[in-house]
Coordinates of C-alpha atoms in Angstrom, one line a residue:
Chain A
M1 CA 20.4 -29.8 32.0
K2 CA 17.4 -26.7 32.7
I3 CA 18.8 -24.0 35.1
T4 CA 17.2 -21.3 37.6
I5 CA 17.8 -17.5 37.4
D6 CA 20.1 -17.5 40.4
A7 CA 22.2 -20.7 38.9
V8 CA 22.6 -18.4 35.7
S9 CA 22.8 -15.1 37.1
D10 CA 25.7 -16.4 39.1
L11 CA 27.3 -18.6 36.5
L12 CA 27.9 -15.5 34.3
K13 CA 29.2 -14.1 37.1
S14 CA 31.5 -16.9 36.9
M15 CA 32.4 -16.5 33.2
D16 CA 35.3 -14.9 31.5
D17 CA 36.0 -14.8 28.1
V18 CA 32.5 -15.6 26.7
L19 CA 31.3 -15.4 22.5
I20 CA 28.0 -14.6 22.4
L21 CA 26.0 -16.1 19.8
A22 CA 22.8 -16.3 18.4
H23 CA 20.1 -17.8 15.6
E24 CA 20.9 -17.8 11.3
N25 CA 18.7 -14.7 10.3
P26 CA 18.7 -12.6 13.7
D27 CA 16.1 -10.9 14.4
G28 CA 15.5 -8.3 16.9
D29 CA 15.3 -10.3 19.7
A30 CA 18.4 -12.4 18.5
V31 CA 20.5 -9.6 18.0
G32 CA 18.7 -7.0 21.0
S33 CA 19.7 -10.0 23.4
A34 CA 23.4 -10.7 22.3
C35 CA 23.9 -7.6 22.7
A36 CA 22.7 -6.7 25.8
L37 CA 24.2 -9.8 27.1
C38 CA 27.5 -8.5 25.9
R39 CA 27.3 -4.9 27.2
A40 CA 26.3 -6.6 30.6
M41 CA 29.2 -8.3 30.4
L42 CA 31.9 -5.6 29.8
K43 CA 30.3 -3.8 32.6
L44 CA 31.0 -6.2 35.1
G45 CA 35.4 -6.1 33.7
K46 CA 35.0 -8.9 31.3
N47 CA 36.1 -9.9 28.4
A48 CA 32.9 -10.5 26.0
K49 CA 32.3 -10.4 22.5
V50 CA 29.4 -10.8 19.7
S51 CA 28.9 -12.9 16.4
I52 CA 25.9 -13.1 15.0
E53 CA 25.7 -13.3 10.6
R54 CA 24.1 -10.7 8.6
V55 CA 22.5 -8.4 10.8
S56 CA 19.8 -6.2 8.8
N57 CA 20.2 -2.6 8.9
K58 CA 17.6 -1.9 11.4
L59 CA 18.9 -3.6 14.0
S60 CA 22.8 -3.0 12.9
Y61 CA 22.8 0.2 15.3
L62 CA 23.0 -2.6 18.4
L63 CA 25.9 -3.3 18.0
T64 CA 27.4 0.4 18.0
D65 CA 30.7 0.0 20.6
V66 CA 29.6 -3.4 20.6
P67 CA 32.7 -5.9 19.9
T68 CA 32.4 -8.5 17.5
G69 CA 34.2 -11.6 16.1
D70 CA 36.0 -14.5 16.8
F71 CA 38.9 -14.6 19.2
D72 CA 39.7 -17.1 22.3
Y73 CA 37.1 -17.5 24.4
K74 CA 36.3 -20.1 26.8
Y75 CA 32.9 -19.9 27.2
V76 CA 30.2 -20.0 24.6
V77 CA 26.8 -18.3 25.2
A78 CA 23.7 -19.1 23.2
V79 CA 20.7 -16.5 23.6
D80 CA 17.6 -16.9 21.4
T81 CA 18.1 -20.0 19.8
A82 CA 15.8 -23.1 20.5
D83 CA 17.9 -25.8 18.1
N84 CA 22.0 -25.7 17.7
N85 CA 21.4 -26.4 13.4
I86 CA 20.5 -22.4 13.3
L87 CA 22.8 -21.0 15.6
G88 CA 24.8 -18.4 13.8
V89 CA 28.7 -19.4 13.2
S90 CA 29.2 -18.9 10.0
N91 CA 31.8 -16.3 10.9
T92 CA 33.8 -18.0 14.1
S93 CA 35.5 -21.1 15.0
V94 CA 32.3 -22.9 16.4
T95 CA 30.8 -25.5 14.7
K96 CA 27.0 -26.4 15.4
N97 CA 27.9 -29.5 16.9
S98 CA 30.8 -27.0 19.4
K99 CA 29.5 -27.7 23.1
I100 CA 27.6 -24.7 24.4
N101 CA 28.1 -24.3 27.8
L102 CA 25.0 -22.2 28.2
C103 CA 21.8 -21.2 26.7
I104 CA 19.3 -18.1 27.5
D105 CA 16.1 -18.9 25.2
H106 CA 12.3 -18.7 25.7
H107 CA 11.4 -21.2 22.7
F108 CA 9.4 -24.3 24.2
S109 CA 10.6 -25.4 21.3
N110 CA 14.2 -25.5 23.0
V111 CA 16.4 -29.1 22.2
L112 CA 18.3 -28.6 24.9
Y113 CA 21.0 -28.9 23.2
A114 CA 23.8 -26.9 25.3
E115 CA 25.3 -27.8 28.9
K116 CA 23.0 -25.6 30.7
T117 CA 19.9 -24.0 29.4
Y118 CA 17.8 -21.1 31.1
L119 CA 14.6 -21.4 29.3
D120 CA 11.7 -19.0 30.5
E121 CA 9.2 -20.2 28.2
K122 CA 6.4 -16.9 29.3
A123 CA 9.2 -14.7 27.8
A124 CA 7.8 -12.8 24.6
G125 CA 11.4 -12.2 24.0
A126 CA 14.8 -13.3 25.0
C127 CA 15.1 -10.2 26.3
E128 CA 12.6 -10.4 28.5
A129 CA 14.4 -13.4 30.1
I130 CA 17.9 -11.6 29.9
F131 CA 16.4 -8.3 31.8
D132 CA 15.3 -10.6 34.9
I133 CA 18.7 -12.2 34.3
L134 CA 20.1 -8.8 34.8
K135 CA 18.2 -7.7 37.3
C136 CA 19.5 -11.0 39.1
M137 CA 23.0 -10.3 39.2
N138 CA 22.5 -6.4 40.0
I139 CA 23.5 -4.9 36.9
E140 CA 22.6 -2.0 36.3
I141 CA 20.7 -1.5 33.4
D142 CA 21.6 1.8 31.2
K143 CA 20.4 3.1 28.2
D144 CA 21.9 1.3 25.5
I145 CA 21.3 -1.8 27.4
A146 CA 17.8 -0.9 27.7
E147 CA 17.3 -0.2 24.1
C148 CA 18.8 -3.3 23.1
L149 CA 15.9 -5.2 25.2
Y150 CA 13.3 -3.0 23.8
V151 CA 14.1 -3.6 20.3
G152 CA 14.2 -7.3 21.6
I153 CA 10.8 -7.5 23.1
S154 CA 8.4 -5.1 21.5
T155 CA 9.9 -6.9 17.8
D156 CA 8.9 -9.8 19.3
T157 CA 5.9 -9.2 20.3
G158 CA 4.7 -7.0 17.2
C159 CA 5.2 -4.1 19.5
F160 CA 3.2 -5.8 22.1
R161 CA 0.6 -6.8 20.1
F162 CA 1.2 -10.6 19.8
G163 CA 0.2 -13.6 21.6
N164 CA 2.9 -13.4 23.5
T165 CA 2.8 -10.6 25.1
T166 CA 1.8 -10.6 28.9
S167 CA 1.6 -8.3 31.5
K168 CA 5.1 -8.8 32.8
T169 CA 6.5 -7.9 29.0
L170 CA 4.6 -4.2 29.6
R171 CA 6.0 -4.1 32.5
T172 CA 8.9 -4.8 31.8
A173 CA 9.0 -2.3 28.4
A174 CA 7.9 0.8 30.9
E175 CA 10.8 0.5 32.9
L176 CA 13.2 0.4 29.9
I177 CA 11.0 3.3 28.8
D178 CA 12.1 5.3 31.9
L179 CA 14.9 3.6 31.7
G180 CA 16.2 6.5 29.1
V181 CA 14.9 4.5 25.5
N182 CA 12.7 6.4 23.2
N183 CA 10.1 4.3 22.5
A184 CA 8.3 6.4 19.8
K185 CA 11.8 6.8 17.6
V186 CA 12.7 3.2 18.5
N187 CA 9.1 2.3 17.2
R188 CA 8.9 4.8 14.1
L189 CA 12.6 2.6 13.0
Q190 CA 11.2 -0.5 13.3
F191 CA 7.5 -0.5 12.8
E192 CA 6.9 2.6 11.0
T193 CA 10.0 3.0 8.4
K194 CA 10.2 1.5 5.3
S195 CA 12.2 2.4 1.9
K196 CA 10.0 3.6 -1.1
E197 CA 12.0 -0.1 -2.7
Y198 CA 9.9 -1.8 -0.1
A199 CA 7.5 -0.1 0.1
K200 CA 6.4 -1.3 -3.7
L201 CA 8.1 -5.0 -3.2
E202 CA 5.4 -5.0 -0.5
Q203 CA 2.4 -3.8 -2.5
M204 CA 3.6 -6.4 -5.1
A205 CA 3.8 -9.5 -2.1
I206 CA 0.2 -8.1 -1.0
S207 CA -1.4 -8.0 -4.5
S208 CA 0.1 -11.5 -5.3
M209 CA -1.5 -13.2 -1.8
N210 CA -4.1 -15.4 -2.6
T211 CA -6.4 -18.2 -0.2
Y212 CA -6.4 -22.1 -0.2
F213 CA -8.8 -25.1 1.6
S214 CA -11.3 -22.8 1.9
G215 CA -9.9 -19.5 2.5
K216 CA -8.2 -21.5 5.8
C217 CA -5.0 -20.9 4.6
A218 CA -3.4 -18.0 2.9
V219 CA 0.2 -17.1 1.5
L220 CA 1.5 -14.6 0.5
P221 CA 4.9 -15.4 -1.8
I222 CA 7.6 -13.0 -1.5
T223 CA 9.8 -13.8 -4.6
Y224 CA 13.5 -13.4 -5.3
D225 CA 11.8 -11.2 -9.5
M226 CA 9.8 -8.9 -6.7
F227 CA 12.8 -8.6 -4.8
I228 CA 14.8 -7.4 -8.7
K229 CA 12.0 -5.5 -9.8
S230 CA 11.1 -3.4 -6.6
G231 CA 15.2 -2.9 -6.2
A232 CA 14.7 -4.2 -2.4
D233 CA 17.6 -5.3 -0.5
D234 CA 15.6 -5.3 2.8
S235 CA 15.9 -9.0 3.9
D236 CA 13.4 -7.7 6.6
T237 CA 9.8 -9.0 5.9
S238 CA 8.6 -10.0 9.3
A239 CA 5.8 -7.2 8.6
L240 CA 4.3 -9.7 6.1
A241 CA 4.4 -12.3 7.6
S242 CA 1.3 -11.5 10.1
L243 CA -0.7 -10.2 6.6
P244 CA -1.8 -13.7 5.6
R245 CA -3.2 -14.7 9.0
Q246 CA -5.1 -11.4 9.5
I247 CA -7.7 -12.5 6.7
E248 CA -10.2 -13.3 8.6
G249 CA -11.5 -17.3 8.3
V250 CA -7.8 -17.9 7.4
L251 CA -6.1 -20.3 10.2
I252 CA -2.9 -21.2 8.7
G253 CA -0.7 -18.2 7.1
V254 CA 2.1 -18.5 5.2
T255 CA 5.1 -16.3 3.8
M256 CA 7.4 -17.5 1.8
K257 CA 10.6 -15.4 0.9
E258 CA 12.7 -16.4 -2.3
K259 CA 15.5 -13.5 -1.3
V260 CA 18.0 -15.5 -2.6
K261 CA 17.0 -17.5 -6.2
G262 CA 15.1 -21.3 -5.5
T263 CA 15.8 -21.0 -1.6
F264 CA 12.9 -20.1 0.5
R265 CA 12.1 -19.2 4.0
I266 CA 9.4 -19.9 5.1
S267 CA 7.5 -18.1 7.7
V268 CA 4.1 -20.2 9.4
R269 CA 1.8 -18.0 11.6
T270 CA -1.3 -19.7 12.7
N271 CA -4.5 -18.7 14.7
P272 CA -5.9 -21.1 17.6
P273 CA -5.7 -23.9 17.3
A274 CA -3.6 -24.5 14.4
D275 CA -0.4 -25.1 15.5
A276 CA 2.7 -23.4 13.3
S277 CA 5.1 -25.2 15.0
A278 CA 3.8 -28.6 13.7
V279 CA 3.2 -27.0 9.9
A280 CA 6.8 -25.5 9.9
G281 CA 8.4 -28.4 12.1
M282 CA 6.7 -31.2 8.0
L283 CA 9.4 -29.0 7.1
G284 CA 12.2 -29.5 9.2
G285 CA 11.6 -26.3 11.5
G286 CA 10.2 -25.4 15.0
G287 CA 9.5 -22.4 16.7
H288 CA 5.8 -21.4 18.6
R289 CA 2.7 -22.9 18.6
L290 CA 1.5 -18.8 16.7
A291 CA 4.9 -18.5 15.2
A292 CA 7.3 -21.0 13.7
G293 CA 9.7 -21.3 10.3
C294 CA 11.4 -23.4 7.8
S295 CA 13.5 -23.1 4.8
F296 CA 12.7 -24.9 0.8
E297 CA 14.8 -25.4 -2.0
G298 CA 13.3 -25.3 -5.1
S299 CA 11.0 -23.3 -7.6
L300 CA 8.4 -21.5 -6.1
N301 CA 5.8 -24.3 -7.4
D302 CA 7.4 -26.7 -5.4
A303 CA 7.8 -24.5 -2.1
L304 CA 3.9 -23.8 -2.6
K305 CA 3.1 -27.7 -3.0
A306 CA 5.5 -28.4 0.1
V307 CA 3.7 -25.4 2.5
L308 CA 0.0 -26.6 1.7
K309 CA 0.8 -30.2 2.1
C310 CA 1.4 -28.8 5.3
A311 CA -1.4 -26.7 5.6
E312 CA -3.5 -29.8 4.6
S313 CA -2.0 -32.2 7.2
E314 CA -2.7 -29.4 10.0
L315 CA -6.0 -28.3 8.9
K316 CA -7.1 -31.7 9.1
E317 CA -5.3 -33.1 12.3
I318 CA -7.4 -29.7 13.7
G319 CA -10.6 -31.6 12.2
E320 CA -11.0 -28.5 10.0
L321 CA -11.0 -30.1 6.5
Chain B
M1 CA -12.9 26.3 32.9
K2 CA -10.9 23.2 33.6
I3 CA -10.5 21.0 36.9
T4 CA -8.5 18.5 38.6
I5 CA -8.5 14.8 38.5
D6 CA -10.2 15.5 42.4
A7 CA -12.8 17.7 41.4
V8 CA -13.7 15.6 38.5
S9 CA -14.0 12.5 40.1
D10 CA -17.1 14.4 43.2
L11 CA -18.6 16.1 40.2
L12 CA -19.0 12.7 38.8
K13 CA -19.9 11.5 42.2
S14 CA -22.3 14.0 42.3
M15 CA -24.4 13.8 38.9
D16 CA -27.1 11.2 38.3
D17 CA -29.0 10.6 35.2
V18 CA -26.7 11.7 33.0
L19 CA -26.2 11.4 29.6
I20 CA -22.6 10.0 27.8
L21 CA -22.1 11.2 24.5
A22 CA -18.3 11.0 22.3
H23 CA -17.7 11.9 18.8
E24 CA -18.6 11.6 15.8
N25 CA -17.2 8.6 13.7
P26 CA -16.5 6.7 17.4
D27 CA -13.5 5.2 17.3
G28 CA -11.9 2.8 19.6
D29 CA -10.9 5.1 22.3
A30 CA -14.6 7.5 21.9
V31 CA -16.4 4.1 22.3
G32 CA -14.0 2.3 24.8
S33 CA -14.1 5.8 27.2
A34 CA -18.0 6.3 27.0
C35 CA -18.5 2.3 27.7
A36 CA -16.6 2.2 30.7
L37 CA -17.8 5.5 32.1
C38 CA -20.8 4.5 31.6
R39 CA -20.7 1.1 33.1
A40 CA -18.8 2.7 36.0
M41 CA -21.7 5.3 36.8
L42 CA -24.2 2.5 36.6
K43 CA -21.7 0.6 39.2
L44 CA -22.5 3.5 41.7
G45 CA -26.4 2.9 41.1
K46 CA -26.8 5.7 38.9
N47 CA -28.9 6.6 36.3
A48 CA -26.5 6.4 32.7
K49 CA -27.0 6.5 29.1
V50 CA -24.0 6.3 26.0
S51 CA -24.9 7.6 22.8
I52 CA -23.0 7.3 20.3
E53 CA -23.0 7.4 16.8
R54 CA -22.7 4.2 14.1
V55 CA -20.3 2.1 16.4
S56 CA -18.3 -0.2 13.3
N57 CA -18.6 -4.1 14.2
K58 CA -15.3 -4.2 15.9
L59 CA -16.6 -2.1 18.8
S60 CA -20.4 -2.6 19.0
Y61 CA -20.0 -5.5 21.5
L62 CA -18.2 -3.7 23.7
L63 CA -22.1 -1.5 24.5
T64 CA -23.3 -4.8 25.5
D65 CA -25.4 -4.3 28.2
V66 CA -24.3 -1.2 28.7
P67 CA -28.1 1.1 28.6
T68 CA -28.1 3.0 25.1
G69 CA -29.7 6.1 24.1
D70 CA -31.7 9.4 24.6
F71 CA -33.9 9.6 28.1
D72 CA -34.9 12.4 30.6
Y73 CA -31.2 13.2 31.2
K74 CA -29.9 15.7 34.0
Y75 CA -26.4 16.0 32.5
V76 CA -24.4 15.8 29.8
V77 CA -21.1 14.2 29.6
A78 CA -18.9 14.3 26.3
V79 CA -16.0 11.6 26.4
D80 CA -12.5 12.0 23.5
T81 CA -14.2 15.0 21.9
A82 CA -11.7 17.8 21.7
D83 CA -15.1 20.5 20.4
N84 CA -18.3 20.6 20.1
N85 CA -18.9 20.8 17.0
I86 CA -17.3 16.6 16.1
L87 CA -20.1 15.9 19.2
G88 CA -22.0 12.7 17.6
V89 CA -25.5 14.0 18.9
S90 CA -27.8 13.2 16.3
N91 CA -29.6 10.1 18.4
T92 CA -30.4 12.9 21.0
S93 CA -32.0 15.7 21.6
V94 CA -28.4 17.6 22.6
T95 CA -27.7 19.8 19.8
K96 CA -24.2 20.7 19.1
N97 CA -24.3 23.9 20.5
S98 CA -26.4 22.4 24.2
K99 CA -24.5 23.3 27.7
I100 CA -21.9 20.3 28.2
N101 CA -21.2 19.7 31.9
L102 CA -18.3 18.1 31.9
C103 CA -15.8 17.2 29.2
I104 CA -13.3 14.4 29.7
D105 CA -10.3 14.1 27.1
H106 CA -7.1 14.0 26.5
H107 CA -7.3 16.2 23.0
F108 CA -4.5 19.1 23.7
S109 CA -6.2 20.8 20.5
N110 CA -9.7 21.0 23.1
V111 CA -11.1 23.7 22.9
L112 CA -12.9 23.7 26.4
Y113 CA -16.0 24.0 25.3
A114 CA -18.0 22.4 28.8
E115 CA -18.5 23.7 31.6
K116 CA -16.0 21.4 33.5
T117 CA -13.7 19.8 31.6
Y118 CA -10.8 17.2 32.9
L119 CA -8.2 17.0 30.1
D120 CA -5.1 15.5 30.2
E121 CA -2.8 16.0 27.7
K122 CA -0.3 12.9 29.0
A123 CA -2.3 10.4 28.5
A124 CA -2.1 8.7 25.7
G125 CA -6.0 8.0 25.1
A126 CA -9.6 9.5 26.9
C127 CA -9.7 6.9 28.2
E128 CA -5.7 6.0 30.2
A129 CA -7.6 9.3 32.2
I130 CA -10.6 7.4 32.8
F131 CA -8.5 4.6 34.6
D132 CA -6.7 7.5 36.4
I133 CA -10.4 9.4 37.6
L134 CA -12.5 5.5 38.2
K135 CA -8.9 5.0 40.0
C136 CA -9.7 8.6 42.3
M137 CA -13.5 7.5 42.7
N138 CA -12.3 4.3 44.3
I139 CA -14.5 2.4 41.5
E140 CA -14.0 -2.0 41.2
I141 CA -12.4 -1.7 37.7
D142 CA -14.2 -4.8 36.5
K143 CA -13.3 -7.4 33.6
D144 CA -15.7 -5.3 31.6
I145 CA -14.8 -1.8 32.2
A146 CA -11.5 -2.7 31.4
E147 CA -12.3 -4.0 28.6
C148 CA -13.2 -0.8 27.3
L149 CA -10.1 0.5 28.5
Y150 CA -7.8 -1.4 27.1
V151 CA -9.7 -1.1 23.7
G152 CA -9.3 2.8 23.7
I153 CA -6.0 2.4 25.0
S154 CA -4.7 -0.1 22.1
T155 CA -6.6 1.5 19.8
D156 CA -5.4 4.9 20.7
T157 CA -1.5 4.3 20.6
G158 CA -2.0 1.3 17.2
C159 CA -1.4 -1.0 20.0
F160 CA 1.3 0.5 21.7
R161 CA 3.6 1.8 18.6
F162 CA 2.5 5.8 18.5
G163 CA 4.4 8.1 19.6
N164 CA 1.8 9.0 23.1
T165 CA 2.6 5.7 24.8
T166 CA 4.7 6.7 27.8
S167 CA 5.5 4.0 30.5
K168 CA 2.6 4.6 32.5
T169 CA 0.2 4.0 29.4
L170 CA 1.8 0.4 29.2
R171 CA 1.5 0.0 33.0
T172 CA -1.5 0.8 32.9
A173 CA -2.2 -1.8 29.8
A174 CA -0.4 -4.2 32.3
E175 CA -3.5 -3.4 35.1
L176 CA -5.8 -4.0 32.9
I177 CA -4.3 -7.1 31.4
D178 CA -3.8 -8.4 35.6
L179 CA -7.8 -7.0 35.4
G180 CA -8.5 -9.7 33.7
V181 CA -8.5 -8.8 29.9
N182 CA -7.5 -11.1 27.3
N183 CA -5.5 -8.7 25.7
A184 CA -4.5 -11.6 22.7
K185 CA -8.3 -11.8 21.8
V186 CA -9.0 -8.1 22.2
N187 CA -5.5 -7.7 19.6
R188 CA -6.7 -9.7 17.3
L189 CA -9.8 -8.3 17.0
Q190 CA -9.0 -4.9 16.7
F191 CA -5.3 -5.6 15.0
E192 CA -5.0 -8.8 13.4
T193 CA -8.7 -9.4 11.3
K194 CA -10.1 -8.3 8.7
S195 CA -13.1 -9.4 6.8
K196 CA -11.2 -10.6 2.4
E197 CA -13.5 -8.2 1.5
Y198 CA -11.9 -5.3 3.1
A199 CA -8.2 -7.2 2.4
K200 CA -9.1 -6.3 -1.4
L201 CA -9.9 -2.9 -0.5
E202 CA -6.8 -2.9 1.1
Q203 CA -5.0 -4.2 -1.8
M204 CA -6.4 -1.9 -4.0
A205 CA -5.5 1.7 -1.7
I206 CA -2.1 0.0 -1.5
S207 CA -1.8 -0.3 -4.8
S208 CA -3.1 4.1 -5.6
M209 CA -0.8 5.1 -3.2
N210 CA 1.5 7.9 -5.0
T211 CA 4.3 10.3 -3.3
Y212 CA 4.6 14.6 -4.1
F213 CA 7.1 16.9 -2.7
S214 CA 10.3 14.9 -3.7
G215 CA 8.4 11.9 -1.5
K216 CA 8.0 13.8 0.6
C217 CA 4.1 13.2 1.1
A218 CA 2.4 10.5 0.3
V219 CA -1.4 10.3 0.2
L220 CA -3.9 7.1 -0.3
P221 CA -6.9 7.5 -2.0
I222 CA -9.7 5.0 -0.6
T223 CA -12.3 5.9 -3.5
Y224 CA -16.3 5.3 -3.3
D225 CA -14.9 3.0 -6.3
M226 CA -13.0 0.7 -4.3
F227 CA -15.6 0.1 -1.4
I228 CA -18.0 -0.5 -4.6
K229 CA -15.5 -2.9 -6.2
S230 CA -13.8 -5.0 -3.2
G231 CA -17.6 -4.6 -1.4
A232 CA -16.2 -4.1 1.8
D233 CA -18.4 -2.0 4.3
D234 CA -15.9 -1.5 7.3
S235 CA -16.3 2.2 7.8
D236 CA -13.0 1.5 10.0
T237 CA -9.6 1.9 7.6
S238 CA -7.5 3.1 10.9
A239 CA -5.1 0.8 9.9
L240 CA -4.5 2.2 6.4
A241 CA -3.6 5.7 7.6
S242 CA -0.1 5.0 9.2
L243 CA 0.8 3.4 5.6
P244 CA 1.7 6.6 4.2
R245 CA 3.2 8.3 7.0
Q246 CA 5.7 5.0 6.9
I247 CA 8.0 5.4 3.4
E248 CA 11.2 6.6 4.2
G249 CA 11.4 10.3 3.4
V250 CA 8.2 10.8 4.2
L251 CA 6.6 14.2 6.2
I252 CA 3.3 14.2 5.8
G253 CA 1.3 10.7 4.9
V254 CA -2.4 11.2 4.2
T255 CA -5.6 9.0 4.0
M256 CA -8.8 10.1 2.0
K257 CA -11.4 8.1 2.5
E258 CA -14.8 8.6 0.3
K259 CA -17.4 6.2 2.0
V260 CA -20.0 8.2 0.5
K261 CA -20.2 9.3 -2.9
G262 CA -18.0 13.3 -2.9
T263 CA -17.4 13.5 0.8
F264 CA -14.0 12.0 1.8
R265 CA -12.6 11.8 5.3
I266 CA -9.5 12.3 5.5
S267 CA -6.4 11.6 8.0
V268 CA -3.3 13.0 8.2
R269 CA -0.1 11.5 10.0
T270 CA 3.0 13.4 9.9
N271 CA 6.7 12.5 11.1
P272 CA 8.2 15.2 13.1
P273 CA 8.9 18.6 12.6
A274 CA 5.4 18.1 10.2
D275 CA 2.4 18.7 12.0
A276 CA -0.5 17.1 11.3
S277 CA -3.5 19.6 13.2
A278 CA -1.8 22.1 11.4
V279 CA -1.9 19.9 8.1
A280 CA -5.8 19.5 8.7
G281 CA -6.1 22.8 10.6
M282 CA -6.5 24.5 7.0
L283 CA -9.1 21.9 5.9
G284 CA -11.0 23.0 8.8
G285 CA -10.1 20.0 10.9
G286 CA -7.7 19.2 13.8
G287 CA -5.9 16.7 16.6
H288 CA -2.4 15.8 17.3
R289 CA 0.5 17.2 16.7
L290 CA 1.1 13.6 14.5
A291 CA -2.7 12.8 14.1
A292 CA -4.9 14.5 13.0
G293 CA -8.4 14.8 10.3
C294 CA -10.2 16.3 8.6
S295 CA -13.6 16.6 6.0
F296 CA -14.0 17.7 2.6
E297 CA -16.3 17.6 0.2
G298 CA -16.1 16.9 -3.7
S299 CA -14.2 15.1 -6.0
L300 CA -11.6 12.7 -5.7
N301 CA -9.2 15.6 -8.0
D302 CA -10.4 19.1 -5.8
A303 CA -10.4 16.7 -3.0
L304 CA -6.4 15.9 -3.4
K305 CA -5.9 19.3 -4.6
A306 CA -7.2 20.8 -1.8
V307 CA -4.5 17.7 0.5
L308 CA -1.6 19.1 -1.7
K309 CA -1.6 22.7 -1.0
C310 CA -2.3 22.3 2.6
A311 CA 0.6 19.6 2.6
E312 CA 3.1 22.7 0.4
S313 CA 2.2 25.0 2.7
E314 CA 3.2 23.2 5.9
L315 CA 6.6 21.7 4.4
K316 CA 7.2 25.4 2.6
E317 CA 6.7 26.3 7.0
I318 CA 9.6 23.9 8.2
G319 CA 11.7 24.7 5.8
E320 CA 11.6 21.6 3.7
L321 CA 10.2 23.3 0.1

């Protein structure tokens, strides 16, 4: 059941002993929204913990002083998670089919798996929705909460570059800066810093990018071998995900990341009218119209074949093939 | 002489027959601020023209319906130009030593060459200053003016990523979106679109990047040969300029672009405490603390030697060597 912002505010005020979850392979918006919500609940004197799987180095500092792990919770709240089958539950007694009391999300593809769902499809990130909720709850947004929210909003918008950035998104970010976020520092860490190993990985990946279907689809493979050769162990390759789509004429840009041998994390980015969630959906994934993802088990060749088949189907669907 | 925002507003209202200039190798902020100001003057019923040199493909549409070229002007206004020796005057009867009646700028290094200068050092771009001036003049900012200003602000901040982005910058951009700017479309063109040839140029340039002084300096050469081999004729390689600085440990990141054989346009980007304007200044250039530029005539080897000598000097200056 979808609920209003007033209802979600009242619901959060009424809850205690809350376990906060987010999706697997958590990005900045997942970590930021979980941590911001937890910090806010603690400010209300409530017992709350966050459980997130494998947080990347660049994001782990957001968890400083945030209680984490499993406990004898009464309520489970999921943030930034469109589908219970991608909930990150491995460190908890929760299963992907457990009852989730509340979900706060911004993905239009949310399958409404939770008892109650606050869904703001216009929000650029779950963090933008949580900012509004905390305001509605009259909770003071301190510098730490503001930083969590800023990281979520900035990372989910490619630092305000992507099409999900609205004037409200920019005003929210402005307010977070006025609340003490050092945006220059955050942006340097999230968008302007890469290890030497990661720079090498990028070099190899970029040089192996290829185009298909008369340049309407571009695929950038980040293979297991590249990880080994570069020595990079960074799991966040989200900056690479937008590269294939940037080439003029490309409607469907794909990155295929093989961090674990034989397992591909596939990111699809499209230019209109191509629909990324349609492409990812054919391989069991989902997401937004311009950005979506899915997984694939198999060889590089099989992954590429599968991706190209889906891309071909979508290009036909929109009359481009 | 520096003047206030009220004074510059009154001055612009009192002027007619105005020639608007910007700096050589004009970027988005130069083109955006010149075109926005010209459109605003026309709205006041005044005679005004813009003269800018060699505008890149991505920016030329901002000049649509803007009168350009030389004419029998009474006043000359320079925007976004810190020094008269970099004024783009080749298409006009103005010389670099001519009297400039007014300069509107945001570079702290402005040498105050104009009779009167409105300098807003806190503005992320000259366009942010011009937005404030137009408000002060009570000129309606229509969609076309808004788009010029948005392009200037977004390109000068790396789409709100660089350290010059303030909460005021974000609120200004939000207002411009509300005035009708399709930010998703503008961002796709300015930041997310590259020709196949340019993508190839990038590939070659990135793979030839090297680090020096224990990884504290990184240099990315974009040579004449790379332009020839890739077939790219895009003169805007500003996206590459931020790459060397992104590698962890790099304090001074340099790109050396040889669009014309033997002539290097050098961009310096630094991480604090390294000072980009100090590095560029040693080669006769200038700019901001974190972003600056200069030119060099000679071979690739000589350019590299000169750059490394300046970088070494700055690294010693800040105690890093």
